[in-house]
Tab-separated table of C-alpha atoms and ligand atoms in Angstrom:
chain	number	residue	atom	x	y	z
A	1	UNK	CA	-1.217	-19.277	10.196
A	2	UNK	CA	-1.248	-21.318	12.993
A	3	UNK	CA	2.271	-21.136	13.735
A	4	UNK	CA	3.731	-19.174	16.526
A	5	UNK	CA	6.827	-16.703	14.903
A	6	UNK	CA	9.456	-16.862	17.198
A	7	UNK	CA	12.284	-14.335	18.143
A	8	UNK	CA	15.255	-13.713	16.680
A	9	UNK	CA	18.175	-13.115	19.203
A	10	UNK	CA	22.385	-15.024	19.922
A	11	UNK	CA	22.059	-16.096	15.871
A	12	UNK	CA	18.934	-18.572	16.890
A	13	UNK	CA	15.361	-17.998	16.185
A	14	UNK	CA	13.519	-19.753	19.242
A	15	UNK	CA	10.132	-19.513	20.915
A	16	UNK	CA	9.894	-17.597	24.102
A	17	UNK	CA	9.881	-19.954	27.399
A	18	UNK	CA	7.446	-17.390	28.949
A	19	UNK	CA	4.828	-19.017	27.070
A	20	UNK	CA	3.318	-15.877	25.939
A	21	UNK	CA	1.718	-14.780	22.730
A	22	UNK	CA	0.725	-11.829	21.090
A	23	UNK	CA	-1.794	-11.572	18.208
A	24	UNK	CA	-1.736	-9.561	15.000
A	25	UNK	CA	-4.850	-9.222	13.226
A	26	UNK	CA	-5.822	-8.320	9.554
A	27	UNK	CA	-7.111	-5.036	9.317
A	28	UNK	CA	-9.033	-5.777	5.995
A	29	UNK	CA	-11.014	-8.624	7.544
A	30	UNK	CA	-12.511	-7.564	11.279
A	31	UNK	CA	-11.635	-9.516	13.879
A	32	UNK	CA	-9.503	-12.170	11.634
A	33	UNK	CA	-6.627	-13.143	13.660
A	34	UNK	CA	-3.285	-12.670	10.459
A	35	UNK	CA	-0.151	-14.213	13.129
A	36	UNK	CA	0.814	-15.527	16.407
A	37	UNK	CA	3.909	-14.291	17.899
A	38	UNK	CA	6.008	-15.550	20.443
A	39	UNK	CA	6.466	-12.375	23.326
A	40	UNK	CA	9.724	-12.410	24.711
A	41	UNK	CA	10.389	-12.518	28.637
A	42	UNK	CA	12.537	-10.160	30.901
A	43	UNK	CA	14.868	-12.591	30.825
A	44	UNK	CA	15.550	-12.937	27.043
A	45	UNK	CA	15.645	-9.120	26.528
A	46	UNK	CA	18.224	-8.677	29.435
A	47	UNK	CA	20.241	-11.955	27.524
A	48	UNK	CA	19.474	-9.802	23.581
A	49	UNK	CA	21.418	-6.749	25.294
A	50	UNK	CA	24.253	-8.525	26.960
A	51	UNK	CA	24.691	-10.394	23.884
A	52	UNK	CA	24.357	-7.074	21.805
A	53	UNK	CA	27.112	-5.856	24.318
A	54	UNK	CA	29.238	-8.480	23.105
A	55	UNK	CA	29.073	-8.733	19.795
A	56	UNK	CA	29.505	-5.303	18.973
A	57	UNK	CA	32.900	-5.079	20.645
A	58	UNK	CA	33.740	-7.583	18.310
A	59	UNK	CA	31.916	-5.580	15.504
A	60	UNK	CA	33.438	-2.186	15.964
A	61	UNK	CA	37.469	-3.396	15.512
A	62	UNK	CA	35.702	-5.120	12.426
A	63	UNK	CA	37.670	-3.174	9.145
A	64	UNK	CA	34.787	-0.540	7.406
A	65	UNK	CA	35.107	-2.232	4.472
A	66	UNK	CA	34.024	-5.421	6.227
A	67	UNK	CA	30.839	-4.096	7.436
A	68	UNK	CA	29.903	-2.469	4.532
A	69	UNK	CA	29.772	-5.562	2.323
A	70	UNK	CA	27.651	-6.796	4.736
A	71	UNK	CA	25.172	-4.103	4.260
A	72	UNK	CA	25.571	-4.656	0.426
A	73	UNK	CA	24.773	-8.504	1.299
A	74	UNK	CA	22.046	-7.956	3.220
A	75	UNK	CA	20.563	-5.673	0.375
A	76	UNK	CA	20.941	-8.140	-2.044
A	77	UNK	CA	19.412	-10.611	0.164
A	78	UNK	CA	16.346	-8.479	0.584
A	79	UNK	CA	15.807	-7.605	-2.987
A	80	UNK	CA	15.785	-11.545	-3.954
A	81	UNK	CA	12.749	-11.850	-1.257
A	82	UNK	CA	10.806	-8.500	-1.768
A	83	UNK	CA	8.259	-10.565	-2.415
A	84	UNK	CA	7.005	-12.482	1.146
A	85	UNK	CA	8.184	-10.142	2.744
A	86	UNK	CA	5.652	-7.512	1.273
A	87	UNK	CA	3.008	-9.936	1.627
A	88	UNK	CA	3.425	-9.908	5.062
A	89	UNK	CA	3.033	-6.120	4.774
A	90	UNK	CA	-0.074	-6.258	2.988
A	91	UNK	CA	-1.378	-8.971	5.660
A	92	UNK	CA	-0.471	-6.794	8.708
A	93	UNK	CA	-0.770	-3.729	8.001
A	94	UNK	CA	-2.931	-3.486	5.211
A	95	UNK	CA	-0.368	-1.588	2.982
A	96	UNK	CA	-1.435	-2.039	-1.026
A	97	UNK	CA	0.419	-4.828	-2.512
A	98	UNK	CA	2.586	-2.594	-4.943
A	99	UNK	CA	3.407	-0.230	-1.911
A	100	UNK	CA	4.719	-3.132	0.319
A	101	UNK	CA	7.299	-4.527	-2.870
A	102	UNK	CA	8.054	-0.135	-2.886
A	103	UNK	CA	9.277	-0.557	0.898
A	104	UNK	CA	11.181	-3.438	0.759
A	105	UNK	CA	13.133	-2.296	-2.466
A	106	UNK	CA	13.504	0.852	-0.663
A	107	UNK	CA	14.576	-0.321	2.312
A	108	UNK	CA	17.315	-2.358	0.177
A	109	UNK	CA	18.370	0.611	-1.444
A	110	UNK	CA	18.687	2.909	1.812
A	111	UNK	CA	21.007	-0.193	2.949
A	112	UNK	CA	22.970	-0.202	0.499
A	113	UNK	CA	23.087	3.668	0.381
A	114	UNK	CA	24.012	3.105	4.223
A	115	UNK	CA	27.185	1.187	3.267
A	116	UNK	CA	28.820	4.120	1.609
A	117	UNK	CA	28.333	5.649	4.744
A	118	UNK	CA	31.863	4.257	5.324
A	119	UNK	CA	33.225	7.980	3.708
A	120	UNK	CA	31.530	9.653	6.478
A	121	UNK	CA	33.266	7.276	9.090
A	122	UNK	CA	36.774	7.708	8.124
A	123	UNK	CA	37.230	10.790	8.039
A	124	UNK	CA	38.472	12.687	10.755
A	125	UNK	CA	39.694	15.983	12.203
A	126	UNK	CA	43.084	17.268	12.952
A	127	UNK	CA	43.273	20.756	14.933
A	128	UNK	CA	46.541	22.361	16.156
A	129	UNK	CA	46.159	24.114	19.620
A	130	UNK	CA	47.409	28.008	18.648
A	131	UNK	CA	44.498	29.005	16.983
A	132	UNK	CA	42.632	29.373	20.599
A	133	UNK	CA	44.415	32.453	22.813
A	134	UNK	CA	47.226	31.562	24.853
A	135	UNK	CA	47.985	28.089	23.423
A	136	UNK	CA	51.204	27.681	21.605
A	137	UNK	CA	51.647	25.203	18.721
A	138	UNK	CA	52.362	22.092	20.993
A	139	UNK	CA	49.201	19.665	20.872
A	140	UNK	CA	47.492	18.489	18.034
A	141	UNK	CA	44.153	17.184	18.472
A	142	UNK	CA	42.914	13.952	16.324
A	143	UNK	CA	39.269	13.683	16.163
A	144	UNK	CA	37.329	10.433	15.020
A	145	UNK	CA	33.848	9.004	15.194
A	146	UNK	CA	33.029	6.001	17.725
A	147	UNK	CA	30.393	3.815	17.690
A	148	UNK	CA	27.976	4.394	20.873
A	149	UNK	CA	27.335	1.128	22.071
A	150	UNK	CA	23.765	-0.661	21.670
A	151	UNK	CA	20.982	0.783	19.663
A	152	UNK	CA	17.674	0.064	20.712
A	153	UNK	CA	15.096	0.644	17.528
A	154	UNK	CA	11.550	1.117	17.887
A	155	UNK	CA	9.982	1.158	14.215
A	156	UNK	CA	5.953	2.128	13.809
A	157	UNK	CA	3.532	-0.241	12.016
A	158	UNK	CA	3.713	2.111	9.306
A	159	UNK	CA	7.155	0.969	7.901
A	160	UNK	CA	7.966	-2.101	9.584
A	161	UNK	CA	10.680	-2.454	7.091
A	162	UNK	CA	11.496	0.713	5.725
A	163	UNK	CA	11.715	2.339	9.062
A	164	UNK	CA	13.896	-0.717	10.883
A	165	UNK	CA	16.000	-0.860	8.065
A	166	UNK	CA	17.121	3.422	8.854
A	167	UNK	CA	18.383	2.587	12.365
A	168	UNK	CA	19.819	-0.503	11.450
A	169	UNK	CA	21.651	0.472	8.643
A	170	UNK	CA	23.076	3.251	9.981
A	171	UNK	CA	23.768	2.170	13.372
A	172	UNK	CA	25.881	-0.827	12.337
A	173	UNK	CA	28.037	1.020	9.470
A	174	UNK	CA	28.823	2.817	12.214
A	175	UNK	CA	29.703	-0.105	14.302
A	176	UNK	CA	26.968	-0.565	16.859
A	177	UNK	CA	24.938	-3.222	17.895
A	178	UNK	CA	21.096	-3.228	17.320
A	179	UNK	CA	18.410	-4.814	19.124
A	180	UNK	CA	14.826	-3.948	17.850
A	181	UNK	CA	11.413	-3.984	19.531
A	182	UNK	CA	9.025	-4.169	16.138
A	183	UNK	CA	5.739	-2.922	16.351
A	184	UNK	CA	2.827	-5.661	17.137
A	185	UNK	CA	1.276	-5.026	13.899
A	186	UNK	CA	4.178	-5.299	11.547
A	187	UNK	CA	6.369	-7.575	13.294
A	188	UNK	CA	6.075	-10.937	11.068
A	189	UNK	CA	7.223	-8.343	8.511
A	190	UNK	CA	10.090	-7.176	10.443
A	191	UNK	CA	11.057	-10.736	12.012
A	192	UNK	CA	11.187	-11.572	7.462
A	193	UNK	CA	13.598	-8.833	6.986
A	194	UNK	CA	15.357	-9.692	10.161
A	195	UNK	CA	15.833	-12.913	8.474
A	196	UNK	CA	17.601	-11.595	5.755
A	197	UNK	CA	19.842	-10.055	7.988
A	198	UNK	CA	20.076	-13.317	9.280
A	199	UNK	CA	20.833	-15.411	6.328
A	200	UNK	CA	23.795	-12.541	5.204
A	201	UNK	CA	25.764	-13.504	8.020
A	202	UNK	CA	26.179	-10.831	10.449
A	203	UNK	CA	27.964	-12.004	13.752
A	204	UNK	CA	25.144	-13.653	16.135
A	205	UNK	CA	24.303	-11.484	19.180
A	206	UNK	CA	25.372	-8.348	17.254
A	207	UNK	CA	21.489	-8.129	16.067
A	208	UNK	CA	17.928	-8.839	17.905
A	209	UNK	CA	14.647	-8.488	17.663
A	210	UNK	CA	12.745	-8.693	20.750
A	211	UNK	CA	8.407	-9.093	20.118
A	212	UNK	CA	7.655	-7.907	23.778
A	213	UNK	CA	4.334	-7.040	25.663
A	214	UNK	CA	4.650	-3.091	25.198
A	215	UNK	CA	2.345	-2.745	28.362
A	216	UNK	CA	4.646	-5.043	30.624
A	217	UNK	CA	7.939	-4.534	29.467
A	218	UNK	CA	7.851	-1.669	27.510
A	219	UNK	CA	9.832	0.471	30.405
A	220	UNK	CA	11.839	-2.477	30.839
A	221	UNK	CA	13.358	-2.435	27.464
A	222	UNK	CA	13.834	1.402	26.817
A	223	UNK	CA	15.278	2.063	30.422
A	224	UNK	CA	17.565	-0.565	30.100
A	225	UNK	CA	21.259	-0.033	31.470
A	226	UNK	CA	22.891	-1.713	28.038
A	227	UNK	CA	20.955	0.941	25.803
A	228	UNK	CA	23.056	3.728	24.619
A	229	UNK	CA	20.703	5.034	22.105
A	230	UNK	CA	17.152	5.372	21.034
A	231	UNK	CA	15.418	5.646	17.993
A	232	UNK	CA	11.721	5.367	18.055
A	233	UNK	CA	9.043	6.115	14.871
A	234	UNK	CA	5.816	6.321	16.524
A	235	UNK	CA	3.244	7.994	18.662
A	236	UNK	CA	3.667	11.425	20.834
A	237	UNK	CA	2.102	10.177	24.083
A	238	UNK	CA	4.774	6.870	24.015
A	239	UNK	CA	7.544	8.888	22.331
A	240	UNK	CA	6.809	11.419	25.571
A	241	UNK	CA	6.974	8.988	27.775
A	242	UNK	CA	10.327	7.406	26.453
A	243	UNK	CA	12.395	10.495	26.351
A	244	UNK	CA	11.480	11.338	30.159
A	245	UNK	CA	12.450	7.856	31.350
A	246	UNK	CA	15.478	6.796	28.630
A	247	UNK	CA	17.760	9.237	30.863
A	248	UNK	CA	21.434	10.786	29.575
A	249	UNK	CA	21.549	8.594	25.597
A	250	UNK	CA	21.359	10.421	22.794
A	251	UNK	CA	17.300	10.103	21.206
A	252	UNK	CA	16.282	10.058	17.807
A	253	UNK	CA	12.267	10.339	18.124
A	254	UNK	CA	10.012	10.977	14.807
A	255	UNK	CA	6.459	11.531	16.519
A	256	UNK	CA	4.146	12.569	14.296
A	257	UNK	CA	2.731	15.878	12.120
A	258	UNK	CA	-0.096	17.882	11.324
A	259	UNK	CA	1.923	18.789	8.004
A	260	UNK	CA	0.332	21.253	6.562
A	261	UNK	CA	-0.024	22.550	3.119
A	262	UNK	CA	-0.598	26.372	2.185
A	263	UNK	CA	-1.792	27.464	-0.984
A	264	UNK	CA	-1.476	31.018	-2.509
A	265	UNK	CA	-3.031	32.595	-4.969
A	266	UNK	CA	-0.888	32.077	-7.805
A	267	UNK	CA	-0.142	28.301	-6.872
A	268	UNK	CA	-0.520	26.088	-9.655
A	269	UNK	CA	-4.186	24.797	-8.256
A	270	UNK	CA	-3.888	21.115	-10.360
A	271	UNK	CA	-0.735	20.578	-9.297
A	272	UNK	CA	-1.495	21.353	-5.310
A	273	UNK	CA	-4.695	19.302	-6.254
A	274	UNK	CA	-2.322	16.041	-6.912
A	275	UNK	CA	-0.573	16.326	-4.035
A	276	UNK	CA	-3.713	16.685	-1.750
A	277	UNK	CA	-4.768	13.207	-3.266
A	278	UNK	CA	-0.724	11.400	-3.279
A	279	UNK	CA	0.114	13.211	-0.122
A	280	UNK	CA	-3.027	12.909	1.995
A	281	UNK	CA	-4.481	9.588	0.568
A	282	UNK	CA	-2.040	7.212	-0.128
A	283	UNK	CA	-1.881	4.159	2.375
A	284	UNK	CA	-5.511	5.930	3.652
A	285	UNK	CA	-3.361	8.546	5.299
A	286	UNK	CA	-0.948	6.895	7.570
A	287	UNK	CA	2.284	8.400	7.181
A	288	UNK	CA	3.304	11.088	9.464
A	289	UNK	CA	4.033	13.426	6.478
A	290	UNK	CA	0.686	12.732	5.347
A	291	UNK	CA	-0.536	16.013	4.079
A	292	UNK	CA	-3.181	16.683	6.905
A	293	UNK	CA	-4.122	20.340	6.844
A	294	UNK	CA	-4.771	22.942	3.900
A	295	UNK	CA	-4.918	26.139	3.834
A	296	UNK	CA	-6.102	27.815	0.661
A	297	UNK	CA	-6.062	31.578	0.125
A	298	UNK	CA	-10.027	31.815	-0.100
A	299	UNK	CA	-10.338	33.425	-3.877
A	300	UNK	CA	-8.721	29.749	-5.160
A	301	UNK	CA	-10.249	28.049	-2.276
A	302	UNK	CA	-13.502	26.564	-4.193
A	303	UNK	CA	-11.445	25.409	-7.572
A	304	UNK	CA	-9.048	23.529	-5.212
A	305	UNK	CA	-11.766	22.344	-3.477
A	306	UNK	CA	-13.433	21.148	-6.317
A	307	UNK	CA	-10.685	19.632	-8.723
A	308	UNK	CA	-9.514	17.783	-5.334
A	309	UNK	CA	-13.610	16.326	-4.834
A	310	UNK	CA	-13.145	15.201	-8.784
A	311	UNK	CA	-10.138	13.177	-8.260
A	312	UNK	CA	-11.190	11.819	-4.682
A	313	UNK	CA	-14.346	10.327	-6.446
A	314	UNK	CA	-11.510	8.305	-9.002
A	315	UNK	CA	-10.007	6.770	-5.697
A	316	UNK	CA	-10.628	2.750	-5.735
A	317	UNK	CA	-11.662	1.884	-2.321
A	318	UNK	CA	-11.190	-1.982	-1.072
A	319	UNK	CA	-8.323	-4.134	-0.052
A	320	UNK	CA	-4.911	-4.175	-0.054
A	321	UNK	CA	-4.723	-6.761	-2.376
A	322	UNK	CA	-6.435	-5.647	-5.028
A	323	UNK	CA	-4.238	-2.201	-4.471
A	324	UNK	CA	-6.734	0.051	-4.060
A	325	UNK	CA	-5.879	3.697	-3.137
A	326	UNK	CA	-7.790	4.006	0.315
A	327	UNK	CA	-6.865	0.517	2.231
A	328	UNK	CA	-8.537	-0.397	5.790
A	329	UNK	CA	-6.859	1.640	8.175
A	330	UNK	CA	-4.532	-0.220	10.672
A	331	UNK	CA	-6.820	-0.874	13.899
A	332	UNK	CA	-10.595	-0.304	14.895
A	333	UNK	CA	-9.572	1.931	17.645
A	334	UNK	CA	-7.773	3.963	14.857
A	335	UNK	CA	-10.849	4.150	13.219
A	336	UNK	CA	-12.985	4.558	15.740
A	337	UNK	CA	-10.706	7.675	16.669
A	338	UNK	CA	-10.897	9.432	12.950
A	339	UNK	CA	-14.265	9.086	13.002
A	340	UNK	CA	-14.458	10.851	16.099
A	341	UNK	CA	-12.701	13.759	14.765
A	342	UNK	CA	-15.257	13.738	11.900
A	343	UNK	CA	-18.386	13.970	13.703
A	344	UNK	CA	-16.672	16.744	15.528
A	345	UNK	CA	-16.099	18.995	12.715
A	346	UNK	CA	-19.900	18.180	11.163
A	347	UNK	CA	-21.441	18.984	14.752
A	348	UNK	CA	-19.750	22.126	14.381
A	349	UNK	CA	-20.634	22.419	10.976
A	350	UNK	CA	-17.737	22.002	8.626
A	351	UNK	CA	-18.819	20.848	5.119
A	352	UNK	CA	-18.196	17.208	4.210
A	353	UNK	CA	-17.979	17.432	0.643
A	354	UNK	CA	-17.723	13.453	-0.410
A	355	UNK	CA	-21.597	13.514	1.388
A	356	UNK	CA	-22.922	15.514	-1.936
A	357	UNK	CA	-21.645	12.231	-4.715
A	358	UNK	CA	-24.554	10.354	-4.551
A	359	UNK	CA	-22.735	7.022	-4.988
A	360	UNK	CA	-19.671	8.063	-3.135
A	361	UNK	CA	-21.432	8.886	0.097
A	362	UNK	CA	-18.659	9.040	3.003
A	363	UNK	CA	-18.986	6.005	4.798
A	364	UNK	CA	-17.019	3.371	7.149
A	365	UNK	CA	-17.185	0.221	7.027
A	366	UNK	CA	-15.317	-1.659	10.089
A	367	UNK	CA	-11.874	-0.582	9.281
A	368	UNK	CA	-12.444	0.985	6.027
A	369	UNK	CA	-13.025	4.926	5.553
A	370	UNK	CA	-13.839	6.337	3.127
A	371	UNK	CA	-11.717	9.049	1.405
A	372	UNK	CA	-13.362	12.648	2.899
A	373	UNK	CA	-12.186	16.313	2.215
A	374	UNK	CA	-13.912	18.355	4.563
A	375	UNK	CA	-14.175	21.974	3.733
A	376	UNK	CA	-15.104	25.076	6.303
A	377	UNK	CA	-13.237	23.980	8.936
A	378	UNK	CA	-12.513	26.314	11.824
A	379	UNK	CA	-9.876	26.343	14.568
A	380	UNK	CA	-12.866	25.325	17.169
A	381	UNK	CA	-12.926	22.341	15.565
A	382	UNK	CA	-10.681	19.041	16.732
A	383	UNK	CA	-9.666	17.963	13.038
A	384	UNK	CA	-8.119	21.486	12.462
A	385	UNK	CA	-5.414	20.655	15.125
A	386	UNK	CA	-5.016	16.956	15.375
A	387	UNK	CA	-3.472	13.970	13.262
A	388	UNK	CA	-6.332	11.792	11.940
A	389	UNK	CA	-3.725	9.310	10.438
A	390	UNK	CA	-6.287	8.078	8.363
A	391	UNK	CA	-7.744	9.141	4.867
A	392	UNK	CA	-9.607	12.675	6.420
A	393	UNK	CA	-7.915	16.060	4.717
A	394	UNK	CA	-9.608	19.156	6.970
A	395	UNK	CA	-9.097	22.233	4.295
A	396	UNK	CA	-9.342	25.809	5.957
A	397	UNK	CA	-9.704	29.198	4.010
A	398	UNK	CA	-7.539	31.892	4.376
A	399	UNK	CA	-7.740	35.676	3.737
A	400	UNK	CA	-3.757	36.448	4.448
A	401	UNK	CA	-0.735	33.424	3.845
A	402	UNK	CA	0.316	35.153	7.233
A	403	UNK	CA	-3.175	33.763	8.618
A	404	UNK	CA	-1.438	30.367	7.070
A	405	UNK	CA	1.575	30.474	8.536
A	406	UNK	CA	0.220	31.555	12.532
A	407	UNK	CA	-2.153	28.008	11.878
A	408	UNK	CA	1.224	26.181	11.215
A	409	UNK	CA	3.154	27.721	13.899
A	410	UNK	CA	0.452	27.535	16.140
A	411	UNK	CA	0.472	23.518	16.052
A	412	UNK	CA	1.988	21.227	18.957
A	413	UNK	CA	3.730	19.304	15.954
A	414	UNK	CA	5.950	21.095	13.570
A	415	UNK	CA	6.993	18.035	11.122
A	416	UNK	CA	7.012	19.108	7.673
A	417	UNK	CA	4.899	21.550	5.580
A	418	UNK	CA	4.649	22.660	1.901
A	419	UNK	CA	4.060	25.792	0.232
A	420	UNK	CA	2.269	26.296	-3.667
A	421	UNK	CA	3.387	29.455	-5.476
A	422	UNK	CA	4.603	30.227	-8.648
A	423	UNK	CA	6.897	33.034	-6.935
A	424	UNK	CA	9.884	31.680	-5.891
A	425	UNK	CA	10.884	35.073	-3.566
A	426	UNK	CA	7.000	34.374	-1.413
A	427	UNK	CA	8.262	30.429	-1.698
A	428	UNK	CA	11.469	31.471	0.218
A	429	UNK	CA	9.366	33.896	3.045
A	430	UNK	CA	6.679	31.466	4.090
A	431	UNK	CA	9.541	28.491	4.323
A	432	UNK	CA	11.643	30.894	6.139
A	433	UNK	CA	8.384	31.821	8.579
A	434	UNK	CA	7.159	28.320	8.933
A	435	UNK	CA	8.523	26.494	12.346
A	436	UNK	CA	8.492	22.864	10.874
A	437	UNK	CA	11.561	20.699	10.446
A	438	UNK	CA	11.407	20.634	6.490
A	439	UNK	CA	8.759	22.771	4.054
A	440	UNK	CA	8.372	21.392	0.360
A	441	UNK	CA	8.320	24.195	-2.046
A	442	UNK	CA	5.249	22.630	-4.840
A	443	UNK	CA	5.315	18.894	-3.797
A	444	UNK	CA	3.673	17.664	-0.675
A	445	UNK	CA	5.622	16.377	2.340
A	446	UNK	CA	7.825	13.516	2.394
A	447	UNK	CA	10.694	12.110	3.982
A	448	UNK	CA	12.467	10.477	1.703
A	449	UNK	CA	15.097	10.507	-1.234
A	450	UNK	CA	16.473	8.593	2.072
A	451	UNK	CA	20.144	10.774	2.470
A	452	UNK	CA	17.737	13.811	2.959
A	453	UNK	CA	18.010	15.307	6.775
A	454	UNK	CA	14.537	14.854	8.284
A	455	UNK	CA	13.787	16.270	11.737
A	456	UNK	CA	10.854	17.814	13.357
A	457	UNK	CA	10.663	20.239	16.077
A	458	UNK	CA	8.396	20.542	19.337
A	459	UNK	CA	6.558	17.407	19.411
A	460	UNK	CA	7.367	16.127	15.859
A	461	UNK	CA	10.700	14.858	17.587
A	462	UNK	CA	14.372	15.137	18.116
A	463	UNK	CA	17.483	14.102	16.581
A	464	UNK	CA	17.848	14.411	12.638
A	465	UNK	CA	17.437	11.568	10.072
A	466	UNK	CA	18.408	10.732	6.684
A	467	UNK	CA	21.226	8.359	6.375
A	468	UNK	CA	24.243	10.888	7.124
A	469	UNK	CA	22.582	12.437	9.880
A	470	UNK	CA	21.201	9.154	11.137
A	471	UNK	CA	25.236	7.867	11.002
A	472	UNK	CA	26.348	10.926	13.044
A	473	UNK	CA	23.966	10.604	15.817
A	474	UNK	CA	24.886	6.700	16.177
A	475	UNK	CA	28.294	8.275	17.065
A	476	UNK	CA	30.225	9.742	19.535
A	477	UNK	CA	33.285	12.317	18.829
A	478	UNK	CA	36.434	10.968	20.254
A	479	UNK	CA	39.780	12.553	20.243
A	480	UNK	CA	43.066	12.069	21.201
A	481	UNK	CA	45.428	15.127	22.041
A	482	UNK	CA	49.209	14.148	21.569
A	483	UNK	CA	51.096	16.420	23.453
A	484	UNK	CA	54.198	17.752	22.115
A	485	UNK	CA	57.410	18.858	24.212
B	1	G3P	O1	5.368	7.924	8.620
B	1	G3P	C1	6.357	7.933	9.098
B	1	G3P	C2	7.583	8.960	7.636
B	1	G3P	O2	8.842	8.242	8.108
B	1	G3P	C3	7.045	8.663	6.282
B	1	G3P	O3	7.669	8.863	5.657
B	1	G3P	O4	8.287	8.360	2.842
B	1	G3P	O5	5.599	8.678	3.599
B	1	G3P	O6	7.254	10.473	3.377
B	1	G3P	P1	7.661	8.773	4.071
């Protein structure tokens, strides 16, 4: 504390010559500054892109196995330094201490796994011309994967380490350079994590991390002419605005969701309840894959709601340092937004389940919002459609599975969904009918394991993630055609 965190570019840590500073607040203690960070100037950002471009040319020619070795090396350094990185996560995004360590280890594992991407990159294709009508067998086409150039990575506050590594790893193994624009809440964790890459000895300029004031330089960064691909995870509005201005570069965007859980009459109700707790309330619901609306068949709704309520009553609410289940949400603005959704639902006669627990009345203290299940939600309520990104879960009672599918498909989002049933045929039919990037059967939505494809439709995003898909997205097909006499 007191010191100003530096930015990373050209292999060096520096304070911005602009003298500008951004403040990171501790979500747990109202108004308390956790860190101060230097905010880069336009020239410094531009320089980071120029250096990235130059370094990338050399990196692309570095043998694949050496690139892989470097990723294994940084993964090892990250594992050794999981403690201090996790401490930053606790302090600046209020992630529970244990989960913070898990995030760092998961990131190291992701980088090691990504190193194995050399297999995908070392394979190409070989085609003869004579399978297309009218062509003799005189042309040989050799297709391989080439890097795109400079990848702009913009991770979100909720996984500043893991969702930075999920962009950097695939980019680097494929021969690209990366410029990271860290989230303000989460930037110190990102900078610490970047230091692991620095210690691993990646070439100067290949990687940089440039904190900026997004309101001033956001457009400059995302429309910079040296950007060859943008990988963004964050809010829908920002994602939309970036994609409108981005121009002709590949986009990988994950922009949130209204992940629906459909519970059928033959579903395991206990299992569904456990998954609502884990899938809906962990990290206070601040995950784009959190369960964000429960659509339950009328006949089993009471059973499900009372089981969830009993479990909610056992959740520990408090600071992340104590590994509480429910922790403060990231900003006061976010807490206000969540409270607004609750107030709207209450005014329209939804039932706030926790209001009946005498010792756990639903309440809010600063950024800390007590977990809440809202029953009898109807389509006229904002919470039926909007993404709270908080520990508040709406329950809508449905008469038919089709009603659940209709609600799911009417959402502007389409990231993930899940179905609880003991009938595999129903599960497959519903999965087919639900228009979302992924449908989980008998488990809550989740991105991992990190090599699984992960994608959203509609306003949930474009492009697919997961290690293999990211490597593919961050490369282009290059062909050489050999014309025989
Ligand atoms: O909110 C970001 C999203 O990628 C969630 O990941 O692992 O919590 O399902 P996960």
